[in-house]
Short mmCIF file of C-alpha atoms in Angstrom, two decimals:
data_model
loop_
_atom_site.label_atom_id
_atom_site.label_comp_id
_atom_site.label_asym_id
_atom_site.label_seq_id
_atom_site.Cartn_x
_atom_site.Cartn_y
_atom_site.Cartn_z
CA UNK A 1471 -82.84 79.77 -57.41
CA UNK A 1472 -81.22 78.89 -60.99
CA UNK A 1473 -83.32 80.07 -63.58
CA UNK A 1474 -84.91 77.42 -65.91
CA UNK A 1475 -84.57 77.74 -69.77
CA UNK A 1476 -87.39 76.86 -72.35
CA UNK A 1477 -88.27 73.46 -72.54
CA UNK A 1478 -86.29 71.47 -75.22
CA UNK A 1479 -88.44 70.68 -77.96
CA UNK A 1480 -89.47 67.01 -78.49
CA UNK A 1481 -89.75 65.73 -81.69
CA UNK A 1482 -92.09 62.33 -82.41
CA UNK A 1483 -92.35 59.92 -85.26
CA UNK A 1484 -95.55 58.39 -85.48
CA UNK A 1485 -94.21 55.33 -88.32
CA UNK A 1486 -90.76 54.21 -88.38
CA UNK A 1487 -89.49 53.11 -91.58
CA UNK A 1488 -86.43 54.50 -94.13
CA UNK A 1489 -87.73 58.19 -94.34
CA UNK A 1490 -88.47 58.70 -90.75
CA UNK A 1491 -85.11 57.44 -89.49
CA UNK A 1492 -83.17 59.63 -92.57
CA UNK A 1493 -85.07 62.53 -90.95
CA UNK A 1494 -84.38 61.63 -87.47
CA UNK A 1495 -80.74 61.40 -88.65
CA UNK A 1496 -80.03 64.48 -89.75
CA UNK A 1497 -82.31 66.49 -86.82
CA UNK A 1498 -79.98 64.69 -84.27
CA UNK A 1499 -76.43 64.61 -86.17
CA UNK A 1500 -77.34 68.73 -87.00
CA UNK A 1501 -78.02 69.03 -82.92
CA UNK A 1502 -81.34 70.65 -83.98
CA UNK A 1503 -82.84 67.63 -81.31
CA UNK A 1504 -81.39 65.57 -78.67
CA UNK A 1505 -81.91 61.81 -79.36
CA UNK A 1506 -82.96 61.76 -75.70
CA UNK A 1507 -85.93 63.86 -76.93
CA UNK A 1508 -87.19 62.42 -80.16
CA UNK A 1509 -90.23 59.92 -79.62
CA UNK A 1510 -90.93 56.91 -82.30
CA UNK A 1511 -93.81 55.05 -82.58
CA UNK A 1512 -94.47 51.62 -84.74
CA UNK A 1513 -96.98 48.26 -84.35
CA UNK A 1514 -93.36 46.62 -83.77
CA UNK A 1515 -90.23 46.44 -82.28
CA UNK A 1516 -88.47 45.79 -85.67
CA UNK A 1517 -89.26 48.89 -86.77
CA UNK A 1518 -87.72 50.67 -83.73
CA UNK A 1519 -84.69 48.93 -83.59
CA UNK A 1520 -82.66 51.63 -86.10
CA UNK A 1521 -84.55 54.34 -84.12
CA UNK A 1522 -82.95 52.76 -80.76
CA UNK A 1523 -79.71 52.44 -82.01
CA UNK A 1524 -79.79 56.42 -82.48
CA UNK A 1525 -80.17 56.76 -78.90
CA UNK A 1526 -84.49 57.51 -79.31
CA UNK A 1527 -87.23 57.10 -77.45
CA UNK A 1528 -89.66 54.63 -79.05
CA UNK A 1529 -93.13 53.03 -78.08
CA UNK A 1530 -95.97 51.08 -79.43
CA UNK A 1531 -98.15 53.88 -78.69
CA UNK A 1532 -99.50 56.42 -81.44
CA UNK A 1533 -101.05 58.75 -78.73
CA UNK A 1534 -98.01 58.97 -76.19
CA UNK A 1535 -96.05 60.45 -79.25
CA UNK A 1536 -98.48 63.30 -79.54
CA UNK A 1537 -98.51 63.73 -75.47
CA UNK A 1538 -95.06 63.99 -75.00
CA UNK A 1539 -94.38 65.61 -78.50
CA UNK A 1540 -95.16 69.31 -79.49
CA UNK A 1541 -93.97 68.51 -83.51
CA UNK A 1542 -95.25 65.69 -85.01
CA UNK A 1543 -94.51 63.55 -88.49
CA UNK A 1544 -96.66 60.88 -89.64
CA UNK A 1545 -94.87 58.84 -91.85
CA UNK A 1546 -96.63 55.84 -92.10
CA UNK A 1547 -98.16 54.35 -95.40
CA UNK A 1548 -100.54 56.70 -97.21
CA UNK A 1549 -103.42 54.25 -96.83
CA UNK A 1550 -102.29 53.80 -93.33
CA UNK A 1551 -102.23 57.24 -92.12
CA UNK A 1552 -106.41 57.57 -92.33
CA UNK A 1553 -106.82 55.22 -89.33
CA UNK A 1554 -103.91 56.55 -87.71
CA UNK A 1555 -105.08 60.19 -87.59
CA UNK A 1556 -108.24 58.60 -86.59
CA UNK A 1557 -106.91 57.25 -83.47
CA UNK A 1558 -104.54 60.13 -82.32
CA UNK A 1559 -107.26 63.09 -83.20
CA UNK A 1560 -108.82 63.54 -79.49
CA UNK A 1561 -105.34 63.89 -78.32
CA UNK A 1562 -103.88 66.89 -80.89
CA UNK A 1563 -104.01 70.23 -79.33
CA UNK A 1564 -103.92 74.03 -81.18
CA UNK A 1565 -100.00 73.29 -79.66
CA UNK A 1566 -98.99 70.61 -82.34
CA UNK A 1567 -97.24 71.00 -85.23
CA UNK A 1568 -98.52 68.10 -87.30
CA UNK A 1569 -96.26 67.01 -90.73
CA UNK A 1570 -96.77 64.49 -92.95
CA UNK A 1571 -94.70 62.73 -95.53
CA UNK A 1572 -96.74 60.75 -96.94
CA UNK A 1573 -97.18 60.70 -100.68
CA UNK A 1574 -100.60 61.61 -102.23
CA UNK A 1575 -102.78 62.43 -98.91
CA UNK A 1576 -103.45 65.99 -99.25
CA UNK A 1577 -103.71 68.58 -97.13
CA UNK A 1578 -107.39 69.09 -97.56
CA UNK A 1579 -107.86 65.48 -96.49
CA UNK A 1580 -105.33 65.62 -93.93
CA UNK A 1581 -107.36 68.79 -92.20
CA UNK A 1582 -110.75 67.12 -92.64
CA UNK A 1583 -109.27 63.73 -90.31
CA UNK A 1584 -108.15 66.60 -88.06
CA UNK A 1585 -109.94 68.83 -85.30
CA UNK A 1586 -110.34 72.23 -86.84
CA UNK A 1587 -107.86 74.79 -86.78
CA UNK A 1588 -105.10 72.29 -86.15
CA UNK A 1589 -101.48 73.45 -87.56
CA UNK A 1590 -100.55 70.79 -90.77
CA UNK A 1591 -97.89 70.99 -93.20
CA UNK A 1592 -97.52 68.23 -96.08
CA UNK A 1593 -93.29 67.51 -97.03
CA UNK A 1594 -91.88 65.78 -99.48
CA UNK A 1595 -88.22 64.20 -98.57
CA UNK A 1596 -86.37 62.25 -100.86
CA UNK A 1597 -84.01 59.85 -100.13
CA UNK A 1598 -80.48 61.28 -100.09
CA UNK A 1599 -82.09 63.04 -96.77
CA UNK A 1600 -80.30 59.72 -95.57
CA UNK A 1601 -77.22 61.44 -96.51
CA UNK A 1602 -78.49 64.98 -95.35
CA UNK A 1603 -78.44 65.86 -98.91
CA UNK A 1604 -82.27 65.32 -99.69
CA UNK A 1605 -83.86 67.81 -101.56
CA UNK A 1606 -87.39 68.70 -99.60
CA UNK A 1607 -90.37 71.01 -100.25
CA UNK A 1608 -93.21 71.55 -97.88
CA UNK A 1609 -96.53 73.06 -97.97
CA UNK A 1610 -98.57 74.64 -95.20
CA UNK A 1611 -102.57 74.28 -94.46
CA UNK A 1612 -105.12 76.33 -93.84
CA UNK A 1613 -103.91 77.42 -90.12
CA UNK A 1614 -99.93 76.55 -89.99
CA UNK A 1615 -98.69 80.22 -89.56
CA UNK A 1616 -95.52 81.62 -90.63
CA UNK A 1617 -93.73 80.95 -87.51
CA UNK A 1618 -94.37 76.80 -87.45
CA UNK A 1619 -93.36 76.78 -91.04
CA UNK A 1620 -90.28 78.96 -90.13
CA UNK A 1621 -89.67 76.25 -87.35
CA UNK A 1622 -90.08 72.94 -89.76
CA UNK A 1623 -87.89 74.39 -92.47
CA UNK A 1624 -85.01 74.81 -90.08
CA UNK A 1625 -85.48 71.80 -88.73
CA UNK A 1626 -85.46 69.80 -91.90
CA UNK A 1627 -82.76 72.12 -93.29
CA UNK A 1628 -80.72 69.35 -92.08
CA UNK A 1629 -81.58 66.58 -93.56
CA UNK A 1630 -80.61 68.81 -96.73
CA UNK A 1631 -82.37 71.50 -98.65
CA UNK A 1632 -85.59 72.84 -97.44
CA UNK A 1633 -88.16 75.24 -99.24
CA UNK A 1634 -92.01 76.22 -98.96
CA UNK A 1635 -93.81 75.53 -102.40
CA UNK A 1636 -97.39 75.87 -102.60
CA UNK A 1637 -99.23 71.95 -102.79
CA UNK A 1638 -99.28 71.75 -106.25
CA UNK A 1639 -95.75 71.66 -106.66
CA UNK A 1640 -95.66 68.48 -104.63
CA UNK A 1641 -96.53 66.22 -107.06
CA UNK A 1642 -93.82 67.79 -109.59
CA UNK A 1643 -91.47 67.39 -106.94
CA UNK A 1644 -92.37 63.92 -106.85
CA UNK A 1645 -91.61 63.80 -110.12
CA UNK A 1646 -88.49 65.40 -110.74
CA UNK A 1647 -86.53 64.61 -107.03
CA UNK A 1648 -87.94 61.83 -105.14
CA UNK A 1649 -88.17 59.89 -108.91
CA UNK A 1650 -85.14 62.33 -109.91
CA UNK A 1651 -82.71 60.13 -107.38
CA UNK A 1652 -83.96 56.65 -109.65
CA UNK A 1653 -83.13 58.66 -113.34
CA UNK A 1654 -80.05 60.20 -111.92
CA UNK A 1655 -78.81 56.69 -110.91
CA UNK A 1656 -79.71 55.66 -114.15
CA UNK A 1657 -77.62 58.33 -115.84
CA UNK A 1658 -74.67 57.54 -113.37
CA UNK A 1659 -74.51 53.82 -114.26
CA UNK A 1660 -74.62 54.88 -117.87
CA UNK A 1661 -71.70 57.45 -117.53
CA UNK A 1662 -69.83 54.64 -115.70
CA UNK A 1663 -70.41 52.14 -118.22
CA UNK A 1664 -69.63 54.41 -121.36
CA UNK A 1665 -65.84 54.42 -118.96
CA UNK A 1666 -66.15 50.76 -118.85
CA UNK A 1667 -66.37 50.03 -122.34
CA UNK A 1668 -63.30 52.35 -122.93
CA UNK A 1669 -61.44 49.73 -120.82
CA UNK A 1670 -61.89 51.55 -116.70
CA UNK A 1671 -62.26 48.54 -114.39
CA UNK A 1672 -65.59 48.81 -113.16
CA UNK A 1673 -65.34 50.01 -109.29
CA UNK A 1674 -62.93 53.18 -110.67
CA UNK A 1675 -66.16 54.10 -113.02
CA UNK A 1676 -68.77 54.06 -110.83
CA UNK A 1677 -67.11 55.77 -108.23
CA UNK A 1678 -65.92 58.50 -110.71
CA UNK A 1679 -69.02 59.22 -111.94
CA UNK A 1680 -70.81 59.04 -108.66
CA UNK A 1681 -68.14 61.73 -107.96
CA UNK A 1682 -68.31 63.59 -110.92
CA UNK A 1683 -72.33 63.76 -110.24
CA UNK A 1684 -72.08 65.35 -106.74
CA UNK A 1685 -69.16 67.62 -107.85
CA UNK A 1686 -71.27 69.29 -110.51
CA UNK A 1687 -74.20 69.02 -108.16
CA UNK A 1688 -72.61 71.13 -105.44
CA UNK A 1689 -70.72 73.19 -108.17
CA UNK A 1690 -74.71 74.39 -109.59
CA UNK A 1691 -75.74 74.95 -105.70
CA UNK A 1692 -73.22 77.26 -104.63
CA UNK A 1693 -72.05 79.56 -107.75
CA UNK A 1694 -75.92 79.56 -108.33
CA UNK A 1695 -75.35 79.11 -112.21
CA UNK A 1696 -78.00 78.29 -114.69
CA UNK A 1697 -76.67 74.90 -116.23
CA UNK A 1698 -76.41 75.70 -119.48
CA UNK A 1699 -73.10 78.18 -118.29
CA UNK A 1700 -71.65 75.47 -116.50
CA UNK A 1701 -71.99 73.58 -119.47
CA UNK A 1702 -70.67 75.90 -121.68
CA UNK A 1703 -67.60 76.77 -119.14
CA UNK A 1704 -66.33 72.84 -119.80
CA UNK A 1705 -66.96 72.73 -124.09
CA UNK A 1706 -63.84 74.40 -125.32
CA UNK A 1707 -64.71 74.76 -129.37
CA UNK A 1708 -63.95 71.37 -131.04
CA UNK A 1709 -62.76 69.52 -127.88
CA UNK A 1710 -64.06 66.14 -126.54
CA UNK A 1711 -67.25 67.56 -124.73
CA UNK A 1712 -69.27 69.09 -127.71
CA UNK A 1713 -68.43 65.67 -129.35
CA UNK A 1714 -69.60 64.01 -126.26
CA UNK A 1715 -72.80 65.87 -125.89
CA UNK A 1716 -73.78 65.44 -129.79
CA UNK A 1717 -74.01 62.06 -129.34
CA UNK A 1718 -76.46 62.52 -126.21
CA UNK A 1719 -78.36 65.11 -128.59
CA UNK A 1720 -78.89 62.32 -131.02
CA UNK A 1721 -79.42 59.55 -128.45
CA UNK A 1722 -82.45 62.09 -127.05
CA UNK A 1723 -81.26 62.35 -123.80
CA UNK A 1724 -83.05 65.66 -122.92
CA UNK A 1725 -86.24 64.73 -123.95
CA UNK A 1726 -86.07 61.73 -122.52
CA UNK A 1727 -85.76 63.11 -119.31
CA UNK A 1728 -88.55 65.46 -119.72
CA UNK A 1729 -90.90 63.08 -120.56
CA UNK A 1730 -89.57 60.82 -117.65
CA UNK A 1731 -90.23 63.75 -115.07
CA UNK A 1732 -93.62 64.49 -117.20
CA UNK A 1733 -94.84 60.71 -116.53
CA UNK A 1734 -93.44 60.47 -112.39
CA UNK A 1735 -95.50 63.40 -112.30
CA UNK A 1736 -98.56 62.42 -113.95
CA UNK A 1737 -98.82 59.12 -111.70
CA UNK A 1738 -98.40 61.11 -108.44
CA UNK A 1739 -101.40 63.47 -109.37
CA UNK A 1740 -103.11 59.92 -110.25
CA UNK A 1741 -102.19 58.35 -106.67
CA UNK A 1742 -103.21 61.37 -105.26
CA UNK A 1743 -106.80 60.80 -107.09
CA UNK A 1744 -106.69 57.67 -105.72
#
């Protein structure tokens, strides 16, 4: 008799909007999941239809995702997900991984809408996870042990960059990536425009910039340098740069982007209140 191997593991999506598909993306493009084996479930078939087209499972059905599902993410609306929990609690078992995305429910609150001792970790995507380039922190409850955290973070490794932060981090993350991706566009349309008013056609600016943006991006990620050293690799002594960057010095750029981190993360502690 052939022997059997372990079980794949089934993955289920209890919401269905923009995050949820991003993730289920990059889980099934990475061959961490068969699409035969991930599980969505929303109040319509609209919200399914992007999940379908991935080759999913999908349902109307909250509880069938936890039965046939050993890791779960919630990833409906934060004033949503108290009913929802509410509805699927009888069926979670001490096997579930339970994850949720969404923004400002703790994990406190997420445990006490749970049976005791069940195994919750909080994330925080952003959007380039669409690309499999978000950048994603997590943080584990009370009983998620090392091993389901180990589990999550190489799952979600590929939908981009994954690390374990403890909770309080998640509203700075908030602040600096999943708001980040908003002042980084803003800075990208800026560079572009600066091109534009030098006489670039338009298109040829934004995609330079766009390009220039990920090429510094990836260039910081993988020769792990502090910024600054990058910065000071491309300012040759009176050259174009150190002119360049003056003029941002007097313009305030850099505290202007502190204080726009400082406020994103203010009004996620504030939500989070809420």
């Amino acid at each position: 008799m052939a022997a059997t191997g372990p079980a794949p593991l089934r993955v289920g999506f209890v919401g269905a909007g923009r995050m949820a598909e991003a993730i289920a993306q990059g889980l099934i493009r990475a061959g961490k999941v068969e699409a035969q084996h991930v599980l969505a479930s929303a109040p319509t078939d609209r919200g399914l239809c992007h999940f379908q087209a991935l080759g999913c499972q999908t349902t109307h059905s909250n509880r069938e995702v936890l039965q046939s599902c050993s890791v779960i993410i919630f990833a409906t609306k934060p004033h949503v997900l108290p009913a929802v929990l509410a509805e699927v609690a009888p069926v979670v078992t001490a096997k579930h991984i339970l994850v949720s995305v969404a923004a400002g429910v703790s994990l406190s609150v997420l445990e006490e809408l749970l049976p005791p001792n069940a195994q919750v970790l909080r994330v925080s995507p952003s959007l380039p996870c669409v690309v499999q380039e978000g950048a994603i922190v997590m943080a584990r409850g009370r009983h998620a042990g090392s091993n389901e955290t180990k589990l999550l973070q190489n799952l979600l490794d590929a939908c981009g960059q994954c690390e374990e932060v403890p909770e309080a981090y998640i509203d700075i993350h908030t602040g600096l990536s999943s708001s980040g991706v908003a002042f980084v566009c803003t800075f990208s349309e800026a560079l572009a425009e600066g091109a534009i008013k030098m006489g670039m056609p338009s298109g040829l600016a934004h995609r330079i910039a766009a390009q220039t943006l990920l090429g510094t991006g990836k260039m910081l990620l993988q020769e792990g340098k502090h910024p600054a050293q990058l910065r000071t690799d491309v300012c040759t002594p009176g050259g174009t740069t150190i002119y360049g960057l003056h003029a941002l010095e007097q313009g305030g750029l850099r505290a202007a982007t502190m204080s726009a981190v400082e406020a994103a993360t203010c009004r996620a502690k504030e939500l989070c209140r809420k």
